Short mmCIF file of C-alpha atoms in Angstrom, two decimals:
data_model
loop_
_atom_site.label_atom_id
_atom_site.label_comp_id
_atom_site.label_asym_id
_atom_site.label_seq_id
_atom_site.Cartn_x
_atom_site.Cartn_y
_atom_site.Cartn_z
CA MET A 88 10.66 -23.73 23.37
CA ALA A 89 10.61 -26.08 20.39
CA LYS A 90 12.64 -29.19 20.10
CA ILE A 91 14.73 -29.19 17.00
CA ILE A 92 15.10 -32.62 15.37
CA VAL A 93 17.15 -33.26 12.16
CA ILE A 94 16.20 -36.16 9.96
CA THR A 95 19.46 -37.25 8.32
CA SER A 96 21.35 -40.30 6.95
CA GLY A 97 24.30 -39.35 4.79
CA LYS A 98 23.15 -41.74 2.15
CA GLY A 99 20.48 -40.82 -0.36
CA GLY A 100 17.29 -42.68 -1.05
CA VAL A 101 16.94 -44.29 2.34
CA GLY A 102 13.71 -42.47 3.16
CA LYS A 103 14.63 -39.18 4.88
CA THR A 104 11.86 -37.19 3.35
CA THR A 105 9.24 -39.88 3.68
CA SER A 106 10.21 -40.22 7.27
CA THR A 107 10.16 -36.43 7.97
CA ALA A 108 6.67 -36.29 6.48
CA ALA A 109 5.44 -39.21 8.56
CA LEU A 110 7.03 -38.16 11.79
CA GLY A 111 5.91 -34.59 11.35
CA ALA A 112 2.33 -35.68 10.58
CA GLY A 113 2.45 -38.21 13.51
CA LEU A 114 3.48 -35.48 15.99
CA ALA A 115 0.77 -33.20 14.72
CA LEU A 116 -1.79 -35.96 15.07
CA ARG A 117 -0.74 -36.28 18.73
CA GLY A 118 -1.52 -32.60 19.24
CA LYS A 119 1.99 -31.15 18.95
CA LYS A 120 2.53 -27.92 16.93
CA THR A 121 4.99 -29.10 14.35
CA VAL A 122 6.81 -27.58 11.45
CA VAL A 123 8.83 -29.48 8.86
CA ILE A 124 11.60 -27.65 7.01
CA ASP A 125 12.99 -28.76 3.69
CA PHE A 126 16.82 -28.21 3.66
CA ASP A 127 17.25 -29.97 0.24
CA VAL A 128 17.61 -26.73 -1.69
CA GLY A 129 17.37 -27.35 -5.43
CA LEU A 130 15.61 -30.68 -5.10
CA ARG A 131 12.28 -29.72 -3.58
CA ASN A 132 10.57 -32.99 -2.50
CA LEU A 133 9.09 -32.60 0.99
CA ASP A 134 6.19 -30.46 -0.24
CA MET A 135 5.23 -33.07 -2.80
CA VAL A 136 5.42 -35.90 -0.30
CA MET A 137 3.22 -33.78 1.98
CA GLY A 138 0.86 -33.02 -0.91
CA CYS A 139 1.08 -29.22 -0.85
CA GLU A 140 3.35 -28.47 -3.81
CA ARG A 141 0.73 -26.40 -5.61
CA ARG A 142 0.45 -24.09 -2.68
CA VAL A 143 4.06 -23.02 -2.58
CA VAL A 144 4.47 -19.28 -3.27
CA PHE A 145 7.38 -18.25 -1.14
CA ASP A 146 10.08 -20.50 0.26
CA PHE A 147 12.78 -20.98 2.86
CA ILE A 148 15.37 -19.23 0.69
CA ASN A 149 13.02 -16.16 0.19
CA VAL A 150 12.75 -15.88 3.95
CA ILE A 151 16.49 -16.21 4.50
CA GLN A 152 17.20 -13.53 1.99
CA GLY A 153 14.57 -11.23 3.45
CA ASP A 154 12.32 -11.35 0.28
CA ALA A 155 9.30 -12.74 2.19
CA LYS A 156 8.12 -12.96 5.70
CA LEU A 157 8.14 -16.30 7.47
CA ASN A 158 4.41 -16.44 7.79
CA GLN A 159 4.10 -15.97 3.97
CA ALA A 160 6.26 -18.97 3.32
CA LEU A 161 4.80 -21.33 5.96
CA ILE A 162 2.11 -23.56 4.48
CA LYS A 163 -0.52 -24.96 6.86
CA ASP A 164 -1.45 -28.60 6.19
CA ARG A 165 -5.05 -29.08 5.10
CA ARG A 166 -5.58 -32.27 7.07
CA LEU A 167 -3.80 -31.42 10.33
CA ASP A 168 -4.14 -28.04 11.97
CA ASN A 169 -0.99 -28.41 13.95
CA LEU A 170 1.20 -29.11 10.99
CA SER A 171 3.10 -26.54 8.93
CA ILE A 172 5.51 -26.96 6.05
CA LEU A 173 8.43 -24.59 5.15
CA PRO A 174 9.18 -25.58 1.59
CA THR A 175 12.52 -24.89 -0.12
CA SER A 176 13.46 -23.32 -3.36
CA GLN A 177 13.88 -25.39 -6.58
CA THR A 178 15.73 -22.76 -8.49
CA ARG A 179 18.52 -22.07 -6.06
CA ASP A 180 21.21 -24.28 -4.69
CA LYS A 181 22.64 -25.08 -1.25
CA ASP A 182 25.02 -22.14 -1.27
CA ALA A 183 21.90 -19.92 -0.69
CA LEU A 184 21.67 -21.24 2.75
CA THR A 185 23.68 -19.29 5.35
CA ARG A 186 24.19 -20.20 9.01
CA GLU A 187 22.97 -16.76 10.14
CA GLY A 188 19.92 -17.01 7.92
CA VAL A 189 19.01 -20.51 9.13
CA GLU A 190 19.47 -19.50 12.71
CA LYS A 191 17.16 -16.45 12.33
CA VAL A 192 14.41 -18.63 10.79
CA ILE A 193 14.76 -21.31 13.48
CA ASP A 194 14.73 -18.74 16.23
CA GLU A 195 11.48 -17.29 14.98
CA LEU A 196 9.93 -20.78 14.58
CA ARG A 197 11.11 -21.81 18.05
CA ASN A 198 8.61 -19.60 19.94
CA GLU A 199 5.67 -20.75 17.88
CA PHE A 200 6.07 -24.60 17.59
CA ASP A 201 6.70 -27.62 19.78
CA TYR A 202 8.68 -29.54 17.21
CA ILE A 203 10.84 -28.37 14.35
CA LEU A 204 11.84 -31.15 11.94
CA CYS A 205 14.65 -30.44 9.55
CA ASP A 206 14.70 -32.61 6.49
CA SER A 207 18.39 -32.98 5.56
CA PRO A 208 19.60 -33.47 2.03
CA ALA A 209 21.82 -36.55 1.33
CA GLY A 210 25.58 -36.06 1.66
CA ILE A 211 27.58 -34.34 4.36
CA GLU A 212 28.19 -30.95 2.61
CA ARG A 213 26.72 -27.49 3.27
CA GLY A 214 22.93 -28.39 3.12
CA ALA A 215 23.35 -31.40 5.33
CA HIS A 216 25.69 -29.55 7.68
CA LEU A 217 23.24 -26.64 8.17
CA ALA A 218 20.29 -29.02 8.62
CA MET A 219 22.01 -30.64 11.58
CA TYR A 220 23.81 -27.62 12.95
CA PHE A 221 21.09 -26.34 15.24
CA ALA A 222 19.54 -29.75 16.16
CA ASP A 223 18.81 -30.98 19.73
CA GLU A 224 18.03 -34.47 18.57
CA ALA A 225 18.71 -36.44 15.34
CA VAL A 226 16.84 -39.25 13.70
CA VAL A 227 19.33 -41.16 11.65
CA VAL A 228 17.44 -42.94 8.92
CA THR A 229 19.25 -46.19 7.93
CA ASN A 230 18.42 -49.06 5.57
CA PRO A 231 19.58 -52.51 6.61
CA GLU A 232 22.59 -52.66 4.18
CA VAL A 233 26.28 -51.94 4.79
CA SER A 234 26.76 -48.72 2.87
CA SER A 235 23.78 -47.13 4.56
CA VAL A 236 25.08 -48.16 7.93
CA ARG A 237 28.54 -46.88 7.33
CA ASP A 238 27.18 -43.48 6.05
CA SER A 239 24.99 -43.30 9.15
CA ASP A 240 28.05 -43.87 11.30
CA ARG A 241 29.87 -41.08 9.52
CA VAL A 242 26.83 -38.75 10.07
CA LEU A 243 26.87 -39.72 13.85
CA GLY A 244 30.37 -38.63 13.95
CA LEU A 245 29.50 -35.29 12.44
CA LEU A 246 26.60 -34.86 14.79
CA SER A 247 28.97 -35.20 17.73
CA SER A 248 31.46 -32.64 16.29
CA LYS A 249 29.96 -30.30 13.77
CA THR A 250 26.87 -29.07 15.56
CA ARG A 251 26.16 -26.01 17.63
CA ARG A 252 25.69 -28.27 20.68
CA ALA A 253 29.02 -29.86 20.13
CA GLU A 254 30.85 -26.59 19.42
CA LYS A 255 29.32 -24.85 22.43
CA GLY A 256 29.74 -27.87 24.77
CA GLU A 257 25.94 -28.04 25.48
CA GLY A 258 26.10 -31.80 25.48
CA PRO A 259 25.61 -34.12 22.62
CA VAL A 260 22.82 -34.19 20.08
CA LYS A 261 20.54 -36.99 21.11
CA PRO A 262 20.68 -39.66 18.35
CA HIS A 263 17.84 -42.03 17.39
CA LEU A 264 18.04 -44.80 14.84
CA LEU A 265 15.18 -45.29 12.49
CA LEU A 266 15.49 -48.48 10.30
CA THR A 267 13.50 -48.17 7.16
CA ARG A 268 12.78 -50.55 4.24
CA TYR A 269 13.26 -53.44 6.70
CA ASP A 270 12.24 -56.87 5.19
CA PRO A 271 12.17 -59.71 7.83
CA ASP A 272 12.08 -62.34 5.13
CA ARG A 273 15.18 -60.94 3.38
CA VAL A 274 16.87 -60.68 6.77
CA ALA A 275 16.12 -64.31 7.48
CA ARG A 276 17.62 -65.26 4.09
CA GLY A 277 20.73 -63.23 4.93
CA ASP A 278 20.23 -60.61 2.14
CA MET A 279 19.82 -57.83 4.64
CA MET A 280 21.60 -56.99 7.90
CA LYS A 281 20.06 -58.01 11.21
CA VAL A 282 18.80 -55.32 13.60
CA GLU A 283 21.21 -56.50 16.33
CA ASP A 284 24.17 -56.19 13.96
CA ILE A 285 23.24 -52.67 12.89
CA LEU A 286 22.65 -51.61 16.63
CA GLU A 287 26.03 -53.21 17.50
CA ILE A 288 27.78 -51.07 14.89
CA LEU A 289 25.96 -47.81 15.46
CA SER A 290 25.34 -48.23 19.23
CA ILE A 291 22.43 -45.73 19.47
CA PRO A 292 18.87 -46.28 20.71
CA LEU A 293 16.39 -47.58 18.26
CA LEU A 294 13.43 -45.33 17.44
CA GLY A 295 11.59 -47.72 15.21
CA ILE A 296 11.71 -50.32 12.43
CA VAL A 297 9.66 -49.42 9.37
CA PRO A 298 8.99 -52.42 7.12
CA GLU A 299 9.38 -52.28 3.40
CA SER A 300 5.83 -51.61 2.16
CA PRO A 301 4.17 -50.65 -1.10
CA THR A 302 1.97 -48.30 0.98
CA VAL A 303 4.96 -45.96 1.54
CA LEU A 304 5.53 -45.39 -2.10
CA SER A 305 1.85 -44.91 -2.93
CA ALA A 306 1.48 -42.62 0.07
CA SER A 307 4.39 -40.47 -1.17
CA ASN A 308 2.91 -40.39 -4.65
CA VAL A 309 -0.51 -39.14 -3.62
CA GLY A 310 1.03 -36.70 -1.00
CA THR A 311 -0.33 -38.29 2.10
CA PRO A 312 2.11 -39.01 4.90
CA VAL A 313 2.05 -42.73 5.42
CA VAL A 314 1.32 -42.38 9.17
CA LEU A 315 -2.23 -41.20 8.29
CA ASN A 316 -2.86 -44.74 6.86
CA GLU A 317 -3.53 -46.36 10.18
CA SER A 318 -4.09 -49.84 8.78
CA SER A 319 -0.68 -50.16 7.09
CA ASN A 320 2.23 -51.73 8.88
CA ALA A 321 4.49 -48.88 7.89
CA GLY A 322 1.99 -46.35 9.24
CA MET A 323 1.79 -48.21 12.52
CA ALA A 324 5.63 -48.43 12.73
CA TYR A 325 5.88 -44.64 12.22
CA ALA A 326 3.15 -44.06 14.76
CA ASP A 327 5.23 -46.07 17.27
CA ALA A 328 8.27 -44.15 16.42
CA VAL A 329 6.40 -40.87 17.03
CA SER A 330 5.41 -42.15 20.51
CA ARG A 331 9.05 -42.96 21.33
CA LEU A 332 10.16 -39.56 20.00
CA MET A 333 7.80 -38.10 22.49
CA GLY A 334 9.48 -40.08 25.28
CA GLU A 335 6.96 -42.93 25.65
CA GLN A 336 8.24 -46.41 26.33
CA ILE A 337 6.57 -48.92 24.01
CA GLU A 338 7.52 -52.37 23.02
CA MET A 339 9.39 -52.69 19.76
CA ARG A 340 7.47 -54.73 17.25
CA VAL A 341 8.97 -55.88 13.92
CA LEU A 342 6.15 -55.73 11.43
CA GLY A 343 6.44 -57.79 8.35
CA PRO A 344 5.70 -56.55 4.83
CA GLU A 345 2.04 -56.31 3.98
CA ARG A 346 0.55 -59.61 3.05
CA ARG A 347 -1.92 -59.91 0.37
CA SER A 348 -5.29 -61.12 1.55
CA LEU A 349 -6.61 -64.50 0.51
CA LEU A 350 -8.94 -63.02 -2.00
CA GLN A 351 -6.13 -60.80 -3.46
CA ARG A 352 -3.93 -63.91 -3.76
CA LEU A 353 -6.60 -65.87 -5.60
CA LEU A 354 -7.10 -62.94 -7.92
CA TRP A 355 -3.31 -62.63 -8.35
CA ARG A 356 -3.18 -66.25 -9.47
CA ALA A 357 -6.07 -65.74 -11.86
CA VAL A 358 -4.16 -62.96 -13.43
CA MET B 803 58.14 -46.87 -25.86
CA THR B 804 59.23 -50.51 -26.07
CA ASN B 805 61.71 -49.83 -23.36
CA SER B 806 59.13 -48.46 -20.95
CA GLN B 807 56.92 -51.40 -21.67
CA ARG B 808 59.56 -53.87 -20.99
CA ALA B 809 60.45 -52.04 -17.85
CA ASP B 810 56.89 -52.33 -16.74
CA VAL B 811 56.76 -56.05 -17.32
CA ASN B 812 59.97 -56.52 -15.49
CA GLY B 813 59.01 -54.36 -12.69
CA HIS B 814 55.85 -56.37 -12.26
CA LYS B 815 57.70 -59.71 -12.24
CA HIS B 816 60.25 -58.51 -9.73
CA ARG B 817 57.56 -57.27 -7.41
CA THR B 818 56.62 -60.80 -6.44
CA ALA B 819 60.33 -61.63 -5.49
CA VAL B 820 62.15 -58.70 -3.90
CA ALA B 821 60.71 -55.19 -4.22
CA PRO B 822 63.30 -52.72 -5.80
CA PHE B 823 62.45 -50.24 -3.06
CA GLN B 824 60.09 -49.62 -0.12
CA VAL B 825 58.19 -46.49 0.26
CA ARG B 826 58.35 -44.83 3.66
CA GLY B 827 57.36 -41.38 5.04
CA ARG B 828 60.12 -39.83 7.06
CA PHE B 829 60.54 -36.41 8.64
CA PHE B 830 63.66 -34.35 8.21
CA THR B 831 64.57 -31.09 9.81
CA ALA B 832 65.80 -28.44 7.36
CA ILE B 833 67.53 -25.28 8.13
CA VAL B 834 66.00 -22.21 6.56
CA LEU B 835 68.07 -19.22 5.53
CA GLN B 836 65.81 -16.17 5.20
CA MET B 837 67.47 -13.96 2.63
CA THR B 838 67.15 -10.24 3.05
CA ARG B 839 69.16 -9.21 0.04
CA GLY B 840 70.58 -10.72 -3.14
CA PRO B 841 73.64 -13.15 -2.80
CA ASP B 842 76.32 -10.50 -2.88
CA ALA B 843 79.78 -10.51 -1.20
CA GLU B 844 78.30 -9.41 2.05
CA PHE B 845 75.85 -12.32 2.02
CA PHE B 846 78.56 -14.81 1.59
CA GLN B 847 80.73 -13.21 4.32
CA ALA B 848 77.81 -13.64 6.69
CA VAL B 849 77.46 -17.24 5.66
CA ASP B 850 81.17 -17.79 6.31
CA ALA B 851 80.85 -16.28 9.69
CA LEU B 852 77.91 -18.43 10.59
CA VAL B 853 79.57 -21.65 9.34
CA ALA B 854 82.88 -20.75 11.27
CA GLN B 855 80.86 -20.35 14.52
CA THR B 856 79.58 -23.99 14.62
CA PRO B 857 81.29 -25.83 11.73
CA HIS B 858 79.80 -29.30 12.58
CA PHE B 859 76.28 -28.23 13.14
CA PHE B 860 75.69 -27.20 9.51
CA SER B 861 77.65 -29.97 7.69
CA ASP B 862 75.37 -32.23 5.67
CA ALA B 863 72.21 -30.43 6.94
CA PRO B 864 69.63 -29.67 4.31
CA PHE B 865 69.21 -25.92 3.67
CA VAL B 866 66.18 -24.11 2.29
CA LEU B 867 66.21 -20.49 1.10
CA ASP B 868 63.26 -18.49 2.10
CA LEU B 869 62.79 -15.82 -0.61
CA ASP B 870 59.97 -14.04 0.99
CA ARG B 871 61.89 -10.84 1.53
CA THR B 872 63.65 -10.95 -1.76
CA ASN B 873 60.54 -11.05 -3.98
CA ALA B 874 61.25 -7.52 -5.06
CA ILE B 875 64.56 -8.40 -6.79
CA GLY B 876 62.65 -10.97 -8.93
CA ALA B 877 64.47 -13.79 -10.79
CA SER B 878 67.79 -11.94 -10.97
CA ILE B 879 69.28 -14.39 -8.37
CA ASP B 880 71.74 -16.77 -10.00
CA PHE B 881 70.68 -19.89 -8.23
CA ILE B 882 73.30 -22.10 -10.01
CA GLY B 883 76.15 -19.90 -8.83
CA LEU B 884 74.60 -19.59 -5.39
CA THR B 885 74.27 -23.28 -4.94
CA ARG B 886 77.84 -23.78 -6.08
CA GLU B 887 79.17 -21.13 -3.67
CA LEU B 888 77.20 -22.38 -0.74
CA ARG B 889 78.37 -26.10 -1.39
CA LYS B 890 81.99 -24.86 -1.27
CA ARG B 891 81.14 -23.84 2.25
CA LYS B 892 79.50 -27.20 3.05
CA VAL B 893 76.03 -25.57 3.05
CA MET B 894 73.81 -28.01 1.07
CA LEU B 895 71.04 -26.06 -0.48
CA ILE B 896 68.11 -28.33 -1.49
CA GLY B 897 65.32 -25.96 -2.27
CA VAL B 898 63.57 -22.58 -1.96
CA GLN B 899 60.26 -21.41 -0.58
CA ASN B 900 57.99 -18.34 -0.68
CA GLY B 901 59.54 -17.15 -4.00
CA THR B 902 57.71 -15.50 -6.81
CA ILE B 903 56.67 -17.61 -9.81
CA GLU B 904 59.76 -16.42 -11.72
CA GLN B 905 62.04 -17.15 -8.81
CA ASN B 906 60.60 -20.61 -8.32
CA ARG B 907 61.10 -21.29 -12.12
CA ALA B 908 64.72 -20.14 -11.98
CA ALA B 909 65.31 -22.25 -8.87
CA LEU B 910 63.78 -25.33 -10.50
CA THR B 911 66.05 -24.84 -13.57
CA ALA B 912 69.00 -24.78 -11.18
CA GLY B 913 67.97 -28.16 -9.80
CA LEU B 914 66.42 -26.90 -6.57
CA ILE B 915 62.95 -27.83 -5.44
CA THR B 916 60.15 -25.57 -4.20
CA LEU B 917 58.82 -26.32 -0.76
CA PRO B 918 55.50 -25.30 0.63
CA GLY B 919 54.74 -24.69 4.34
CA GLY B 920 56.89 -25.90 7.19
CA TYR B 921 56.86 -24.92 10.87
CA ASP B 922 59.51 -22.90 12.72
CA THR B 923 61.20 -24.36 15.67
CA PRO B 924 61.36 -21.77 18.45
CA PRO B 925 64.86 -20.37 18.16
CA ASP B 926 65.65 -20.80 21.84
CA ALA B 927 64.44 -24.37 22.12
CA ASN B 928 67.89 -25.77 21.64
CA LYS B 929 69.44 -23.46 24.22
CA LYS B 930 67.02 -24.52 26.93
CA ARG B 931 67.70 -28.16 26.31
CA GLU B 932 71.51 -27.64 26.37
CA GLY B 933 72.24 -26.43 29.76
CA ALA B 934 69.48 -24.50 31.52
CA PRO B 935 68.57 -26.06 34.78
CA LYS B 936 64.85 -26.85 35.21
CA GLU B 937 64.55 -26.10 38.89
CA ASP B 938 62.29 -23.08 38.65
CA LYS B 939 59.80 -24.86 36.44
CA GLY B 940 58.35 -27.14 39.14
CA PRO B 941 56.92 -30.50 38.08
CA GLN B 942 57.13 -30.58 34.41
CA GLU B 943 54.35 -31.82 32.06
CA PRO B 944 55.40 -35.40 31.15
CA PRO B 945 56.28 -35.47 27.47
CA SER B 946 54.27 -38.60 26.90
CA GLY B 947 50.63 -38.32 27.98
CA ALA B 948 48.04 -40.81 26.96
CA LEU B 949 44.94 -39.66 25.20
CA LEU B 950 41.68 -41.41 26.46
CA VAL B 951 38.65 -41.68 24.22
CA THR B 952 35.39 -42.87 25.75
CA ASP B 953 32.94 -42.21 22.87
CA PRO B 954 32.62 -44.50 19.84
CA VAL B 955 34.90 -43.46 17.05
CA ARG B 956 32.76 -43.10 14.00
CA SER B 957 33.51 -43.64 10.38
CA GLY B 958 35.44 -40.76 9.00
CA GLN B 959 36.77 -39.57 12.29
CA ARG B 960 40.49 -39.46 12.86
CA ILE B 961 41.97 -39.33 16.36
CA PHE B 962 45.59 -38.36 16.66
CA ALA B 963 47.47 -38.89 19.93
CA ASP B 964 50.68 -36.93 19.27
CA THR B 965 51.95 -37.07 22.79
CA GLY B 966 51.97 -40.81 23.36
CA ASP B 967 49.52 -43.68 23.78
CA LEU B 968 45.96 -43.71 22.62
CA VAL B 969 43.34 -45.60 24.70
CA VAL B 970 39.82 -46.08 23.28
CA VAL B 971 37.25 -47.76 25.49
CA ALA B 972 34.58 -47.71 22.97
CA SER B 973 34.15 -49.31 19.49
CA VAL B 974 36.02 -48.04 16.45
CA SER B 975 33.93 -48.10 13.28
CA SER B 976 35.22 -49.12 9.92
CA GLY B 977 36.50 -46.01 8.11
CA ALA B 978 37.73 -44.47 11.33
CA GLU B 979 41.35 -43.87 12.00
CA LEU B 980 43.44 -43.97 15.13
CA ILE B 981 46.91 -42.56 14.99
CA ALA B 982 49.40 -42.49 17.89
CA ARG B 983 52.96 -41.67 18.54
CA GLY B 984 53.00 -44.51 21.11
CA ASN B 985 50.80 -47.62 21.69
CA ILE B 986 47.16 -48.05 20.78
CA HIS B 987 44.75 -49.79 23.02
CA VAL B 988 41.17 -50.55 21.97
CA TYR B 989 38.74 -52.06 24.38
CA GLY B 990 35.72 -52.00 22.10
CA ARG B 991 35.38 -53.45 18.67
CA MET B 992 38.20 -52.44 16.45
CA ARG B 993 36.88 -52.20 12.94
CA GLY B 994 38.86 -49.20 11.64
CA ARG B 995 42.56 -48.37 11.03
CA ALA B 996 45.10 -48.21 13.75
CA LEU B 997 48.53 -46.65 13.10
CA ALA B 998 50.92 -46.81 16.15
CA GLY B 999 54.42 -45.46 16.45
CA VAL B 1000 53.86 -42.99 13.63
CA ASN B 1001 57.01 -41.10 14.48
CA GLY B 1002 59.08 -44.17 13.83
CA ASP B 1003 58.85 -45.85 17.24
CA SER B 1004 59.27 -49.51 16.36
CA THR B 1005 58.63 -50.59 19.95
CA ALA B 1006 55.02 -49.34 19.83
CA ARG B 1007 52.23 -51.99 20.00
CA ILE B 1008 48.63 -52.33 19.15
CA PHE B 1009 46.31 -54.04 21.63
CA CYS B 1010 42.78 -54.98 20.63
CA GLN B 1011 39.92 -56.58 22.56
CA SER B 1012 38.40 -57.74 19.28
CA LEU B 1013 40.34 -57.35 16.05
CA GLU B 1014 38.33 -56.68 12.96
CA ALA B 1015 40.61 -53.89 11.69
CA GLU B 1016 40.86 -52.77 8.12
CA LEU B 1017 44.46 -51.88 8.64
CA ILE B 1018 46.96 -51.93 11.46
CA ALA B 1019 50.41 -50.30 11.18
CA ILE B 1020 53.40 -49.87 13.42
CA ALA B 1021 56.16 -47.43 12.44
CA GLY B 1022 55.06 -47.50 8.84
CA LEU B 1023 54.83 -51.30 8.41
CA TYR B 1024 51.23 -52.35 7.89
CA LYS B 1025 48.87 -55.26 7.40
CA THR B 1026 45.38 -54.92 5.85
CA SER B 1027 42.35 -57.05 6.70
CA ASP B 1028 43.32 -59.22 3.70
CA THR B 1029 46.71 -60.06 5.02
CA ILE B 1030 45.75 -60.44 8.72
CA GLU B 1031 45.33 -64.16 9.38
CA SER B 1032 41.65 -65.07 9.71
CA SER B 1033 42.37 -66.99 12.91
CA PHE B 1034 42.92 -63.59 14.60
CA ARG B 1035 39.47 -62.18 13.64
CA ASN B 1036 37.35 -61.14 16.55
CA GLN B 1037 40.21 -62.22 18.91
CA ARG B 1038 42.10 -60.50 21.76
CA VAL B 1039 45.46 -59.75 20.18
CA GLN B 1040 48.49 -57.61 20.20
CA ALA B 1041 50.49 -56.49 17.25
CA PHE B 1042 54.18 -55.55 17.39
CA LEU B 1043 57.34 -55.42 15.29
CA GLU B 1044 59.77 -58.32 15.37
CA ASP B 1045 62.76 -58.57 13.07
CA GLY B 1046 61.41 -56.02 10.84
CA THR B 1047 58.07 -57.58 10.23
CA LEU B 1048 54.69 -56.91 11.79
CA ARG B 1049 53.48 -59.79 13.98
CA ILE B 1050 50.19 -60.46 15.57
CA ARG B 1051 49.78 -62.72 18.61
CA SER B 1052 46.83 -63.69 20.65
CA LEU B 1053 46.57 -62.42 24.18
CA LYS B 1054 45.69 -65.45 26.15
#
């Protein structure tokens, strides 16, 4: 039976989709059969970040409404055999999602995959609610700033009350904190919140700290999950997070932002 | 227009001295008369009979007319005459509910208000309290049970202890709300809002292990984080009412 994990945050722009792509690719790299589902109906992004936007024919909504079979909508990743993507519709909106429809799709995927990652839309409305409803675990993506932390706190409250596990009394959805866009220099200067302060407020276990890094943006733009870039700090941080998600105990390392090499710095000055 | 402007300026000036009024929420019990027919002679006879039965029970009590069963007769009810007739009998009609749009409009013109919702009191609740012995009930549920919360109270969550005290042994995030009829105890960090004694109990208190609250209130009197003295921040404190003001003291 697959483990269902929702990647959520409440706040927009904190890196949910990037993190979904990275964690999904990371799990597939480690040999786990993984599917990532885009719940952000109307704002299709996950397929772009995964680099398969040109291969989308049928989508999640088509499957929910019975217009296509699940296997027709699932896109197999070209780089990783174990990874599949279920893209969403760009022309519909979140009202096209129904609880029964989502349940049917997830039940079907459950038998086939080890991990189902649900990429939640921002906000706490219908799309976000259905993305978290069937989850066993949750990765709460948070930036080190107050509004993101508060929104994450709100989402944690919803996870403990508005999910199937909560409603059926099957125990809580297991939360993980993924800190993204973390810049140790700005934390030292007091511009960003410290890890300890965030953990103190949210009081959930830390899955990883992903440093602010230009490789994240460029990886999204070319459609390659950042975890596939093994030399980047952000890629390493996501790889660590994947290991922890699989239950391994590894030491938390706070990686700084990527430094320019000496040569690059000299050239920078010359420019 | 100049008048209203002047009033605004004056009002603003006065606010710093003595406020012209204080806004409080308060619950009242109203008696609902569910009409089954128009206000004819028979209706008033029935009202007379009711008032004669327990003359003191109804005097000065606010009355609301439920028009649910008289929707068919439309706006033909003379609300002005009805109010006058009922007042003669010391029945103080204040409003109507469940009327049709026309009925509501007619009631509003007659100076009555339209009320939504409301809950019924079980009709036999009073009788039980009056005289019935409790012997066959066994040990009764105590009316004031404390509510214990062991999980963190997250932003946007609201916990309401309507039977008595509220005890939280975890942190309360900013944006979370604790509401209790009795006292509130928080043994984690208190960053949210706490409203104790919401039913008007001015003896209720708030106890915090670490006070970082956005707002604390007892029986409707409140302080926000701006008006809580900074020396109490992150301290073990209690808050209570004394001489009509909300006071905070360290727990040493």
